[in-house]
Short mmCIF file of C-alpha atoms and ligand atoms in Angstrom, two decimals:
data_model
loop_
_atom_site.label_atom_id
_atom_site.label_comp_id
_atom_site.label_asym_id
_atom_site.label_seq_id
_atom_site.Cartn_x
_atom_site.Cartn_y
_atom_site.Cartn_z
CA UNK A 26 13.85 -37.65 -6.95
CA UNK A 27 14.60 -35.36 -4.16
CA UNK A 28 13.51 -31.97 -4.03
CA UNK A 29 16.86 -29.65 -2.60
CA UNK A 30 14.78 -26.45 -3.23
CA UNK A 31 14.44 -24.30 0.47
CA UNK A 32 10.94 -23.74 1.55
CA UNK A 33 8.76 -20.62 2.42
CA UNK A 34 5.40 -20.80 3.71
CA UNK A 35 3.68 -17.29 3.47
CA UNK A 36 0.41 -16.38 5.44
CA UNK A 37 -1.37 -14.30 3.46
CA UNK A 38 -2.39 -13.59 -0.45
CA UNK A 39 -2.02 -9.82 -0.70
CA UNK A 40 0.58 -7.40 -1.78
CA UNK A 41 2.82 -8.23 0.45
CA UNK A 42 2.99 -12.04 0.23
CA UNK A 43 2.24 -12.46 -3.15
CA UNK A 44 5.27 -10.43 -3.49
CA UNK A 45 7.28 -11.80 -1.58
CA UNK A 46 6.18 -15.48 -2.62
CA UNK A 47 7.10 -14.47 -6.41
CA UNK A 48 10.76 -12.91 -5.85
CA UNK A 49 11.78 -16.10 -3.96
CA UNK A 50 10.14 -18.50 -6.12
CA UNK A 51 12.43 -16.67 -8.69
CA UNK A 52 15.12 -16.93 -6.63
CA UNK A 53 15.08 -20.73 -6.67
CA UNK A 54 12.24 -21.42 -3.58
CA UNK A 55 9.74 -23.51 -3.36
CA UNK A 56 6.62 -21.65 -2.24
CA UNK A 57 2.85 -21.76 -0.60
CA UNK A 58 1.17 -19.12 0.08
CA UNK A 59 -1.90 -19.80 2.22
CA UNK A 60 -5.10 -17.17 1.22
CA UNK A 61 -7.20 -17.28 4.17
CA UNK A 62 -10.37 -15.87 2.09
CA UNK A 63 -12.14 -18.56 -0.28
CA UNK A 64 -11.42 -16.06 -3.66
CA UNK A 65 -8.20 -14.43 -4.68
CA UNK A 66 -9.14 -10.92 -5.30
CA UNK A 67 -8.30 -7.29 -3.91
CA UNK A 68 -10.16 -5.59 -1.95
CA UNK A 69 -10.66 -1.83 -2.42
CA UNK A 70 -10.39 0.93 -5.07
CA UNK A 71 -7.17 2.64 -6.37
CA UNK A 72 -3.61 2.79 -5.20
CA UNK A 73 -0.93 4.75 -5.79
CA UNK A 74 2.63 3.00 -6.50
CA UNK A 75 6.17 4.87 -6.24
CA UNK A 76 9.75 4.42 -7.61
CA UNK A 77 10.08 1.73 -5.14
CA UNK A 78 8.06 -0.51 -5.19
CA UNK A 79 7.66 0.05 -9.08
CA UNK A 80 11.78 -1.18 -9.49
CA UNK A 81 10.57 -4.72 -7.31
CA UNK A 82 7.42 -4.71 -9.98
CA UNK A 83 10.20 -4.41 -12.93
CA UNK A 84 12.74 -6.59 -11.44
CA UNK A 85 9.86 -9.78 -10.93
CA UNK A 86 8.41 -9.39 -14.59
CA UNK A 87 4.99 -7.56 -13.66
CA UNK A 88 6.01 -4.31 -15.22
CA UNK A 89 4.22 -4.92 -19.32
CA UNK A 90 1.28 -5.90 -17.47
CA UNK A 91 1.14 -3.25 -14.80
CA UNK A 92 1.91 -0.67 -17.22
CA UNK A 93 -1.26 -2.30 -19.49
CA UNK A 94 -4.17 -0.75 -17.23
CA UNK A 95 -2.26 2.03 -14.96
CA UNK A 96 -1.36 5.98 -15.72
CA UNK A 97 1.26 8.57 -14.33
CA UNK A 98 -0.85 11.68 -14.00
CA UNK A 99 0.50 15.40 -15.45
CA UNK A 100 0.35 16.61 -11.63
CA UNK A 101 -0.69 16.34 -8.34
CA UNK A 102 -2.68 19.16 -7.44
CA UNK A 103 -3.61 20.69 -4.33
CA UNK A 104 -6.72 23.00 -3.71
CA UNK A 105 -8.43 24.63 -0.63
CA UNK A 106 -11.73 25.37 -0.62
CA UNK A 107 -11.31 25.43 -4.36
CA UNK A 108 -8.52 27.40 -4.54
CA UNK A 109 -5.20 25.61 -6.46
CA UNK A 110 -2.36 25.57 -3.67
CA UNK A 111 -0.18 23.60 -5.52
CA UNK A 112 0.29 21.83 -8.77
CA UNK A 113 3.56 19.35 -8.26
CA UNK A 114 4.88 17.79 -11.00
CA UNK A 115 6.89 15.17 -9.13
CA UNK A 116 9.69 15.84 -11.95
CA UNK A 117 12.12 12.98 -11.41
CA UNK A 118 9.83 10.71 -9.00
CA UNK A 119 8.81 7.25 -10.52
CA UNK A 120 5.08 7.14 -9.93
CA UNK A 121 1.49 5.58 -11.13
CA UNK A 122 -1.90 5.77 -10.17
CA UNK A 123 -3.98 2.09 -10.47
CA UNK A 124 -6.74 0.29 -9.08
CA UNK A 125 -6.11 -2.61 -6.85
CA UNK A 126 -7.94 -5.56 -8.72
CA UNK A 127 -5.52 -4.77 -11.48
CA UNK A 128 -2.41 -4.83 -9.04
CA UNK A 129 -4.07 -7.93 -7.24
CA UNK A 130 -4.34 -9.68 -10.54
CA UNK A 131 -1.14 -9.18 -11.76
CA UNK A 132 0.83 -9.88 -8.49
CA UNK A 133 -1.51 -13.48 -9.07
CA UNK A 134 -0.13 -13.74 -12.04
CA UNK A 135 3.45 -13.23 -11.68
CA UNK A 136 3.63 -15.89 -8.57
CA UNK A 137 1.68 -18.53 -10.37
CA UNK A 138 4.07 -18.49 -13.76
CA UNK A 139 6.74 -18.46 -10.98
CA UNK A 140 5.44 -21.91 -9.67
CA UNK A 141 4.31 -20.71 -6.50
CA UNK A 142 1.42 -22.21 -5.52
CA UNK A 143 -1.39 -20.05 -3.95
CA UNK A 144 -3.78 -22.19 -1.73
CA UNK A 145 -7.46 -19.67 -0.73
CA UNK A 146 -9.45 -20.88 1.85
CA UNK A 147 -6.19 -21.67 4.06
CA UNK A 148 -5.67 -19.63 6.84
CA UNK A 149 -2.56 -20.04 9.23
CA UNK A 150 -3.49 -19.76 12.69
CA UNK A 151 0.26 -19.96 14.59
CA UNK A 152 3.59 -19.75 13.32
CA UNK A 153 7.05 -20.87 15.80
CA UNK A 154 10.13 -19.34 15.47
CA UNK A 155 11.74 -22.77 14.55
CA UNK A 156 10.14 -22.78 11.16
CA UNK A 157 6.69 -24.08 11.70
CA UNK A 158 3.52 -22.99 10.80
CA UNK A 159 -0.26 -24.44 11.96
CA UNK A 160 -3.22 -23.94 9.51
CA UNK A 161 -6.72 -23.71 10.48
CA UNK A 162 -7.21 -27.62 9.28
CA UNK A 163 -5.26 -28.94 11.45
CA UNK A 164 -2.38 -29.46 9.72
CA UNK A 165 1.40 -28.52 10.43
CA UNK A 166 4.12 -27.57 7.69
CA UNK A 167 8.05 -26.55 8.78
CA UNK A 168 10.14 -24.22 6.35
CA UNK A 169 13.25 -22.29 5.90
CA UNK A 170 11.39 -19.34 6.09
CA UNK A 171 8.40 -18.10 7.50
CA UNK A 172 6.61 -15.14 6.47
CA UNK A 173 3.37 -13.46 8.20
CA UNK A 174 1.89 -11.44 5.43
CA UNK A 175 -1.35 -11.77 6.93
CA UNK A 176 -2.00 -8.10 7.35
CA UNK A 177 -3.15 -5.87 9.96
CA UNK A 178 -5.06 -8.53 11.93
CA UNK A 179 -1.81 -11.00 11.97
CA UNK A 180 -2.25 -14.39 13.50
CA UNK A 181 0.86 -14.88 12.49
CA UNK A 182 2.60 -11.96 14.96
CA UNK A 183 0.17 -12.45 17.38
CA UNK A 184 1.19 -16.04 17.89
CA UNK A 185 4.34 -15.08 17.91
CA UNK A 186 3.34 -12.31 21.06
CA UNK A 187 5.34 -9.71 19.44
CA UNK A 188 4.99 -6.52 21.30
CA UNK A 189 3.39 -3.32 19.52
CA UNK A 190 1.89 -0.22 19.77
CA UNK A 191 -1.11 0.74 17.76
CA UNK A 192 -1.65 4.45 17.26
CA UNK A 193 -5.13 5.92 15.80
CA UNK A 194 -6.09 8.73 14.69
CA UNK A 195 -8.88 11.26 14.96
CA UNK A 196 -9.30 11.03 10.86
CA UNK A 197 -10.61 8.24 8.65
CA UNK A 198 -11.63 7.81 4.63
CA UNK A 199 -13.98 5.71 2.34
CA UNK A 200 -12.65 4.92 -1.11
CA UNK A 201 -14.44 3.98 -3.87
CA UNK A 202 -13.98 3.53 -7.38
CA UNK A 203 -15.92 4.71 -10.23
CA UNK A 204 -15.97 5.44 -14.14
CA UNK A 205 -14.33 8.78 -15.01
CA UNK A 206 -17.39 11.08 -16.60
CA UNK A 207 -14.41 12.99 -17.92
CA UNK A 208 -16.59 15.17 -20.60
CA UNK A 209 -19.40 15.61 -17.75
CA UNK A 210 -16.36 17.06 -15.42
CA UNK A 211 -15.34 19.74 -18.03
CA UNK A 212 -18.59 20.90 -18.74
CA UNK A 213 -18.80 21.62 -15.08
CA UNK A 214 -15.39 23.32 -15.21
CA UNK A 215 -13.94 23.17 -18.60
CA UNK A 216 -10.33 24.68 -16.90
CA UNK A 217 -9.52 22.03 -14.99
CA UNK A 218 -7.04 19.06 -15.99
CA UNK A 219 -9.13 16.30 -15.26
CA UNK A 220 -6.14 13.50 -15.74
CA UNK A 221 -4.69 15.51 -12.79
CA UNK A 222 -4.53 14.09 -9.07
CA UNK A 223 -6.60 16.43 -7.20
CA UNK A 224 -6.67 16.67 -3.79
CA UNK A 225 -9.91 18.55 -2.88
CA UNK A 226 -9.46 20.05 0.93
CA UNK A 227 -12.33 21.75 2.75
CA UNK A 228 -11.22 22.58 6.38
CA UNK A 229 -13.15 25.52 7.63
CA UNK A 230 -15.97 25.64 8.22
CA UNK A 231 -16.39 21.44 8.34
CA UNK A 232 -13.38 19.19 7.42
CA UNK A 233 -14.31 17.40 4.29
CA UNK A 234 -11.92 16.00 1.58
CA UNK A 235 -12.44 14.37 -2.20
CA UNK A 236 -8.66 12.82 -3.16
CA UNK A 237 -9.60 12.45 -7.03
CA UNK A 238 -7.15 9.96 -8.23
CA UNK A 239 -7.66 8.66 -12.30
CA UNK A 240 -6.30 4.96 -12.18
CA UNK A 241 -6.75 4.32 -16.04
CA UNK A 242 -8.83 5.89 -19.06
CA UNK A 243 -11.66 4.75 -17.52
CA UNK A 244 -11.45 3.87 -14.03
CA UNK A 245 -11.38 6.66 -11.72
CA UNK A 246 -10.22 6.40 -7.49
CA UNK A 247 -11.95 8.61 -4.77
CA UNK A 248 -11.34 8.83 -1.13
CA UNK A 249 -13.52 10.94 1.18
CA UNK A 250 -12.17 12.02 3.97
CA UNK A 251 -13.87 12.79 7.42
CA UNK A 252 -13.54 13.10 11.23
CA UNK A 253 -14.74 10.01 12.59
CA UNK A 254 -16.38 12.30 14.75
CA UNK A 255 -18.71 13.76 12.11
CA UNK A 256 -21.33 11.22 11.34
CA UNK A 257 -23.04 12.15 8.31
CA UNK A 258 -19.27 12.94 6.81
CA UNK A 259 -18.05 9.24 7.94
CA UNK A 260 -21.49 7.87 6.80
CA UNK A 261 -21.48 4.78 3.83
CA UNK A 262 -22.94 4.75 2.04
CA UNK A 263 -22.29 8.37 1.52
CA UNK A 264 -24.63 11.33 2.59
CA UNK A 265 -24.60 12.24 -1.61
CA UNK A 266 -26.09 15.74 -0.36
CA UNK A 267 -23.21 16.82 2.04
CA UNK A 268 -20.26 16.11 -0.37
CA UNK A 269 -22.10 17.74 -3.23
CA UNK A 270 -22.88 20.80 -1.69
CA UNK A 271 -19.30 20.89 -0.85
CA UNK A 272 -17.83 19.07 -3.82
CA UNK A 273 -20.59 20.79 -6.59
CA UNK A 274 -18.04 20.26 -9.42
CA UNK A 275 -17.63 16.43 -8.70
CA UNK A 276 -21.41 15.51 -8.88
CA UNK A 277 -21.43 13.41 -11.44
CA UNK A 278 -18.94 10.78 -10.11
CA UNK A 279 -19.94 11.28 -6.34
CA UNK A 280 -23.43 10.14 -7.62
CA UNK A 281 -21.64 6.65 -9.14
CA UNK A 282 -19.27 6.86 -5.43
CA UNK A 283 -22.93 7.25 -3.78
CA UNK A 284 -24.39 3.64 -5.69
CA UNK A 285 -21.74 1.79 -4.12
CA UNK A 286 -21.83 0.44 0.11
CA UNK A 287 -18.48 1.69 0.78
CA UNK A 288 -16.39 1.24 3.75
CA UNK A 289 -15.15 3.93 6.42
CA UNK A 290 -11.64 2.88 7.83
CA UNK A 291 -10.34 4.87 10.56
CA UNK A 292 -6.43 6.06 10.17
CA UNK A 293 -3.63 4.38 12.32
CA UNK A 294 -0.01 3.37 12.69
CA UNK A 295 1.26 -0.27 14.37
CA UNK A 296 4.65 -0.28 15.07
CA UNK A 297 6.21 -3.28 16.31
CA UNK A 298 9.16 -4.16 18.65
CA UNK A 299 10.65 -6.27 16.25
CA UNK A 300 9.77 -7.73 12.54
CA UNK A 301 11.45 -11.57 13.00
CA UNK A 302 11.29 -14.06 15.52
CA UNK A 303 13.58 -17.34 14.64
CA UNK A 304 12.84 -17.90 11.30
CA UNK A 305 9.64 -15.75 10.67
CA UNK A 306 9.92 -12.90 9.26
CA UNK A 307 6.42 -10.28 8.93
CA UNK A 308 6.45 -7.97 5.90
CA UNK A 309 3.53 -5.15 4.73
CA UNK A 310 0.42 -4.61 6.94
CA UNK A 311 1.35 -6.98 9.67
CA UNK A 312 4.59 -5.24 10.64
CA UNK A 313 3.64 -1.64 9.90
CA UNK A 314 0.63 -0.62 8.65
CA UNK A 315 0.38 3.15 8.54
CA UNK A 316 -2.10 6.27 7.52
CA UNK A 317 -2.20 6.67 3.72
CA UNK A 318 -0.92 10.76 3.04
CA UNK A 319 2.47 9.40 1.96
CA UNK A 320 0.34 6.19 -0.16
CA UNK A 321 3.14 3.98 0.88
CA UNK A 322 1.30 1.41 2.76
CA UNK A 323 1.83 -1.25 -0.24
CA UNK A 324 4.89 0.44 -1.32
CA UNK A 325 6.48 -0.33 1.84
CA UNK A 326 5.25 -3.64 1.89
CA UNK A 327 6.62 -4.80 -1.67
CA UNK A 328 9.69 -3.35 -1.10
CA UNK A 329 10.24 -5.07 1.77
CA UNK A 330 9.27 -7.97 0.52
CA UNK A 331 12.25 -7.72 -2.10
CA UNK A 332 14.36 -7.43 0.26
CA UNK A 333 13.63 -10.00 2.90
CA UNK A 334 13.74 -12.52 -0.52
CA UNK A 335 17.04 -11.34 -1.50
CA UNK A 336 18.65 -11.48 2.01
CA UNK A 337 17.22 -14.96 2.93
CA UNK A 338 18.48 -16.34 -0.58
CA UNK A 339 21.60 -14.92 0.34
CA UNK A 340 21.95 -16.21 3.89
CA UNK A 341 21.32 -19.39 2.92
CA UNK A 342 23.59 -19.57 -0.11
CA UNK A 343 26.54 -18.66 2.28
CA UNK A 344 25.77 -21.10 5.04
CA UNK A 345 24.84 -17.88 7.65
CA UNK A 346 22.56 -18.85 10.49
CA UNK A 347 19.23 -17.23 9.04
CA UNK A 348 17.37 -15.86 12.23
CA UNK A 349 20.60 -13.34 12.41
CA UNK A 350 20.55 -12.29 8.70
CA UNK A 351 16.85 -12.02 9.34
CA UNK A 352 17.77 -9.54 12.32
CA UNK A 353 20.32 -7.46 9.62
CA UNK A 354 17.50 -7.22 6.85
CA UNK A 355 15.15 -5.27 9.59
CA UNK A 356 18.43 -3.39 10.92
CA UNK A 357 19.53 -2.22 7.44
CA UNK A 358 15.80 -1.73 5.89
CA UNK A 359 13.37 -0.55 8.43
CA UNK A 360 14.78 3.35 8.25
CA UNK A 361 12.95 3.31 5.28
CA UNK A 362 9.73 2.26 6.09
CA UNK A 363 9.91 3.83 9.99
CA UNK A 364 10.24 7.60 8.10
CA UNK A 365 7.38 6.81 6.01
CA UNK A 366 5.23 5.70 9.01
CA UNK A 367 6.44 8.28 11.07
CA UNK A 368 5.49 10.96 8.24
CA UNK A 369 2.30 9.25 7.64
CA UNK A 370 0.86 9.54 11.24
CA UNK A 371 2.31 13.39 11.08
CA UNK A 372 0.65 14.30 8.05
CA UNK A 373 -2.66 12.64 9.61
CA UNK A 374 -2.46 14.39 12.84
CA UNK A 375 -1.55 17.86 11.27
CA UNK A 376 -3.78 17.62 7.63
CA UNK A 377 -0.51 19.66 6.55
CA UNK A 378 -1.60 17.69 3.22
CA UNK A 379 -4.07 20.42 2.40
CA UNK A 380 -0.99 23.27 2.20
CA UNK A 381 0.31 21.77 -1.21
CA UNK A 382 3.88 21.56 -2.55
CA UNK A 383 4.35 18.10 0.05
CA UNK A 384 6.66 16.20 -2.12
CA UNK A 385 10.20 16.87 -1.11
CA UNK A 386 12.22 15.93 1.51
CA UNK A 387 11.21 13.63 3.73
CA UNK A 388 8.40 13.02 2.10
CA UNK A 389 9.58 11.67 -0.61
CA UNK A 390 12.96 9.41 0.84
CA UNK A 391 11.31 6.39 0.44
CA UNK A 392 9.21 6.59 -2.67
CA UNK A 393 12.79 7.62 -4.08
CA UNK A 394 14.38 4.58 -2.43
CA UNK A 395 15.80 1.48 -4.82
CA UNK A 396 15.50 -1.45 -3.07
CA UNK A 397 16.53 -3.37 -5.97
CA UNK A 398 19.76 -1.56 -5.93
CA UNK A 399 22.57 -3.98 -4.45
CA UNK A 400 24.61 -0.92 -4.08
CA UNK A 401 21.95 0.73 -1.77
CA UNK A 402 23.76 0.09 1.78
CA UNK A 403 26.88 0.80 0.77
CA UNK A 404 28.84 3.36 2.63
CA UNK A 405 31.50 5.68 1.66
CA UNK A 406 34.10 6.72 3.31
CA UNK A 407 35.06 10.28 3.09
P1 FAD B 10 -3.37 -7.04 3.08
O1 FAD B 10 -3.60 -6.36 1.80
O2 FAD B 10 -4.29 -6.78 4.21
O3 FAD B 10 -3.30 -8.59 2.79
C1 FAD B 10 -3.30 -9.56 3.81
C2 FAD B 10 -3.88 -10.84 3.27
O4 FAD B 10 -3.75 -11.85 4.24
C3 FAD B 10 -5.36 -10.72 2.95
O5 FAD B 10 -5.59 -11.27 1.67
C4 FAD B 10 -6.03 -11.52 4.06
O6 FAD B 10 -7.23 -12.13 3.64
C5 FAD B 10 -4.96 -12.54 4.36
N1 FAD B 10 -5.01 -13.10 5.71
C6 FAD B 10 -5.31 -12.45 6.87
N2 FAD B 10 -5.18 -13.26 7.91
C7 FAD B 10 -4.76 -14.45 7.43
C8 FAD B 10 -4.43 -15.70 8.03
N3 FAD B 10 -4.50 -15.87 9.34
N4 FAD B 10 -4.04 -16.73 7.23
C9 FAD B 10 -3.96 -16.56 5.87
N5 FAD B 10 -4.27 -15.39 5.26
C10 FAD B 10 -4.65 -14.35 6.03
N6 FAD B 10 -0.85 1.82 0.09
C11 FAD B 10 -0.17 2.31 -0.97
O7 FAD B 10 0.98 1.89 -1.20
N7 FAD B 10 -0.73 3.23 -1.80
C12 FAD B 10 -1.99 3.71 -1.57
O8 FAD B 10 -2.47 4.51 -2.37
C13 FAD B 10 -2.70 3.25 -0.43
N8 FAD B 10 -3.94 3.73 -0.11
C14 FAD B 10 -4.56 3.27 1.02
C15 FAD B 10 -5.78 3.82 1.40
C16 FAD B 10 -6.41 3.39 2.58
C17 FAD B 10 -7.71 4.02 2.99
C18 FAD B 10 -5.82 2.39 3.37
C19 FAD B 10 -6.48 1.90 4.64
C20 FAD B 10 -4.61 1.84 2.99
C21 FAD B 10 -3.97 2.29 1.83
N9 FAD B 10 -2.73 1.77 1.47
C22 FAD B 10 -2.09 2.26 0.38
C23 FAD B 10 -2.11 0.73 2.28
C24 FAD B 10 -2.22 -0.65 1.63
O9 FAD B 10 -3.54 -0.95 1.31
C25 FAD B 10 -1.70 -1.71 2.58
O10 FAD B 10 -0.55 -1.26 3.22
C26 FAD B 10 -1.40 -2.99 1.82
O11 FAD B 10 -2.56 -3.51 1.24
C27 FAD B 10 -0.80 -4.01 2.75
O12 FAD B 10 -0.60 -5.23 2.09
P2 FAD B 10 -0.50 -6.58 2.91
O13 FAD B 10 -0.31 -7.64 1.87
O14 FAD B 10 0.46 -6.44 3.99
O15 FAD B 10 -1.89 -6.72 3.65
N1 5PR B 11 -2.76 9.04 -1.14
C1 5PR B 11 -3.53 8.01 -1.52
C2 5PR B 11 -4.64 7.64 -0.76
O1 5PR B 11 -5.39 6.62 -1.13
C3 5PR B 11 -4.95 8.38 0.39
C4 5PR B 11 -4.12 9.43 0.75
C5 5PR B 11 -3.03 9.73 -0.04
C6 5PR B 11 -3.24 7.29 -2.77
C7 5PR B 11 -6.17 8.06 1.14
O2 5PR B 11 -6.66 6.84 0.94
O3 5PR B 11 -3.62 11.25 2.10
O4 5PR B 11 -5.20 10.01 2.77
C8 5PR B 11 -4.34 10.27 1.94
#
């Protein structure tokens, strides 16, 4: 028996290709994803998800067990130096508040009842535009499609010698994740809602932020944010004496954030010339990682998987040459994800964060954004 399926080979085993492995196995493909690390896992604490990339969760299955061990918080809530600036709603904006394990594992899960099959300890060291990728054993594989979902390090677009443009910033965060202590919170200050977001912003006299973000009943996400400048605020594991002289009310879980080794990452934006070459196409961290204000990092990157599935599918179904309908899929969806980086590195550069009431305009056009919609490019004429 002959097997007519097309092929994708995907570099990389996180959001992004995971996603993007699981839509197209759906859509008929026949999938490997190559994991470079030895264990399938996520790294990190907590993530926030929006309406778009929670339709692509819905439309591949992952939504009942998403929904199993995630929360949409009554508000997000902004305070300075203490002081509530804001408390938003988000009336009408899709959202939920996670930790990444849980997304990890259930991105994992959806691709493998999919029949994609996930191969760790792989890494891809080249990819060529005609299709063909090299792994770190030696061996060579050709596809239909590539994909370089091999994050923010890419071999995959380096091999390729994309040009880009990498663009840090002056800000960074550690993010940790730790069990709620909701009854030891409201003893400490029995009139705040603790299921709340709460973005805690010191600026003056030292620039020092908690984001307190619940991810479940009893999982709760915190990033501190420093200067990279200030050493004892960009410290890890953290200086549990600065942020609680600051931060008094959030002792209880700083001391759990304090246990833990921690990681500082420093903010920045890569933007590249161009997201295909030939048949390779790079999706999520590899194509456009950006600062985390808007959280639409992995947002950006599952919704783009989505679509890259659903135009290469397409392509190929109607006999079109699949390098150009690769070039159309960046043309038509990279607005999306360009505003979002673009607001990102703004909101990083400014810390306009800290003045509340953020979520409207464009701030919100791409967490509002339907990728799954087939209507979505559709103009009308006057
Ligand atoms: P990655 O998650 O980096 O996955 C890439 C995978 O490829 C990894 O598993 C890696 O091991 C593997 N790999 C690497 N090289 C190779 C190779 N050569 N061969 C094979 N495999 C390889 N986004 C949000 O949407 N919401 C948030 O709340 C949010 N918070 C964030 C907070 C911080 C502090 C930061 C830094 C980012 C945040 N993001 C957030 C962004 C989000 O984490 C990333 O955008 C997202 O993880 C990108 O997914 P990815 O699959 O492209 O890359
Ligand atoms: N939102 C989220 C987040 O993790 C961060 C930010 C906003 C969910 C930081 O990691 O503004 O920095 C932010």
């Amino acid at each position: 028996m002959t097997d007519s399926r097309h092929v994708a080979e995907i570099a990389g085993g996180g959001f992004a290709g995971l996603t993007a492995a699981t839509a197209l196995a759906q859509m008929g493909w026949r999938v490997r994803v190559h994991e470079q690390a030895d264990e399938l896992r996520a790294e990190g604490a907590g993530i926030v998800l929006w309406n778009n990339s929670l339709q692509v969760l819905d439309k591949i299955g992952a939504k009942p067990d998403l929904e199993s061990r995630s929360m949409t918080p009554p508000a997000y809530e902004t305070r300075m130096n203490n002081v509530i600036q804001s408390q938003e709603t988000l009336d009408g904006i899709r959202w939920r508040t996670m930790t990444r394990p849980h997304l990890h594992q259930t991105l994992l899960t959806a691709a493998r009842e999919s029949g994609v099959e996930v191969i760790a300890g792989s890494a891809v060291t080249k990819a060529t535009p005609d299709g063909t990728i090299t792994l770190a054993s030696g061996e060579t594989a050709t596809a239909d499609l590539v994909i370089g979902a091999d994050g923010v390090t890419s071999a995959v677009r380096d091999s390729l010698s994309i040009p880009f443009t990498r663009q840090r910033s002056g800000d960074g965060i550690s993010r940790f994740l730790v069990p709620r202590r909701k009854a030891e919170l409201l003893a400490l200050e029995p009139e705040t809602e603790w299921d709340n977001v709460i973005d805690f912003w010191n600026l003056d006299p030292r620039v020092l932020r908690v984001l307190y973000t619940p991810a479940n009943d009893e999982e709760l996400y915190l990033a501190l944010m420093s200067p990279s400048a200030d050493a004892d605020g960009s410290r890890v594991p953290i200086d549990l004496a600065l942020w609680t002289s600051i931060f008094p009310q959030l002792a209880p879980v700083l001391e759990d954030a304090a246990k833990i080794q921690g990681r500082y990452y420093g903010y920045q934006t890569t933007r590249l010339e161009r997201w295909t070459e030939g048949k390779v196409a790079l999706i999520g961290d590899s194509a456009h990682a950006m600062c985390p204000a808007l959280a639409q990092g992995a947002g950006t990157s599952m919704q783009n998987a989505w679509t890259l599935a659903v135009a290469a599918t397409e392509a190929l179904a109607a006999g079109v040459d699949l390098p150009a309908a690769l070039t159309e899929w960046e043309r038509l969806e990279r607005p999306y994800t360009d505003i979002a980086q673009d607001r990102s590195q703004w909101y990083a550069d400014t810390r306009e964060m800290a003045k509340g009431n953020q979520f409207t305009g464009e701030s919100v056009v791409t967490a509002l954004y339907n990728p799954t919609d087939p209507h979505r490019h559709e103009v009308h004429a006057a």
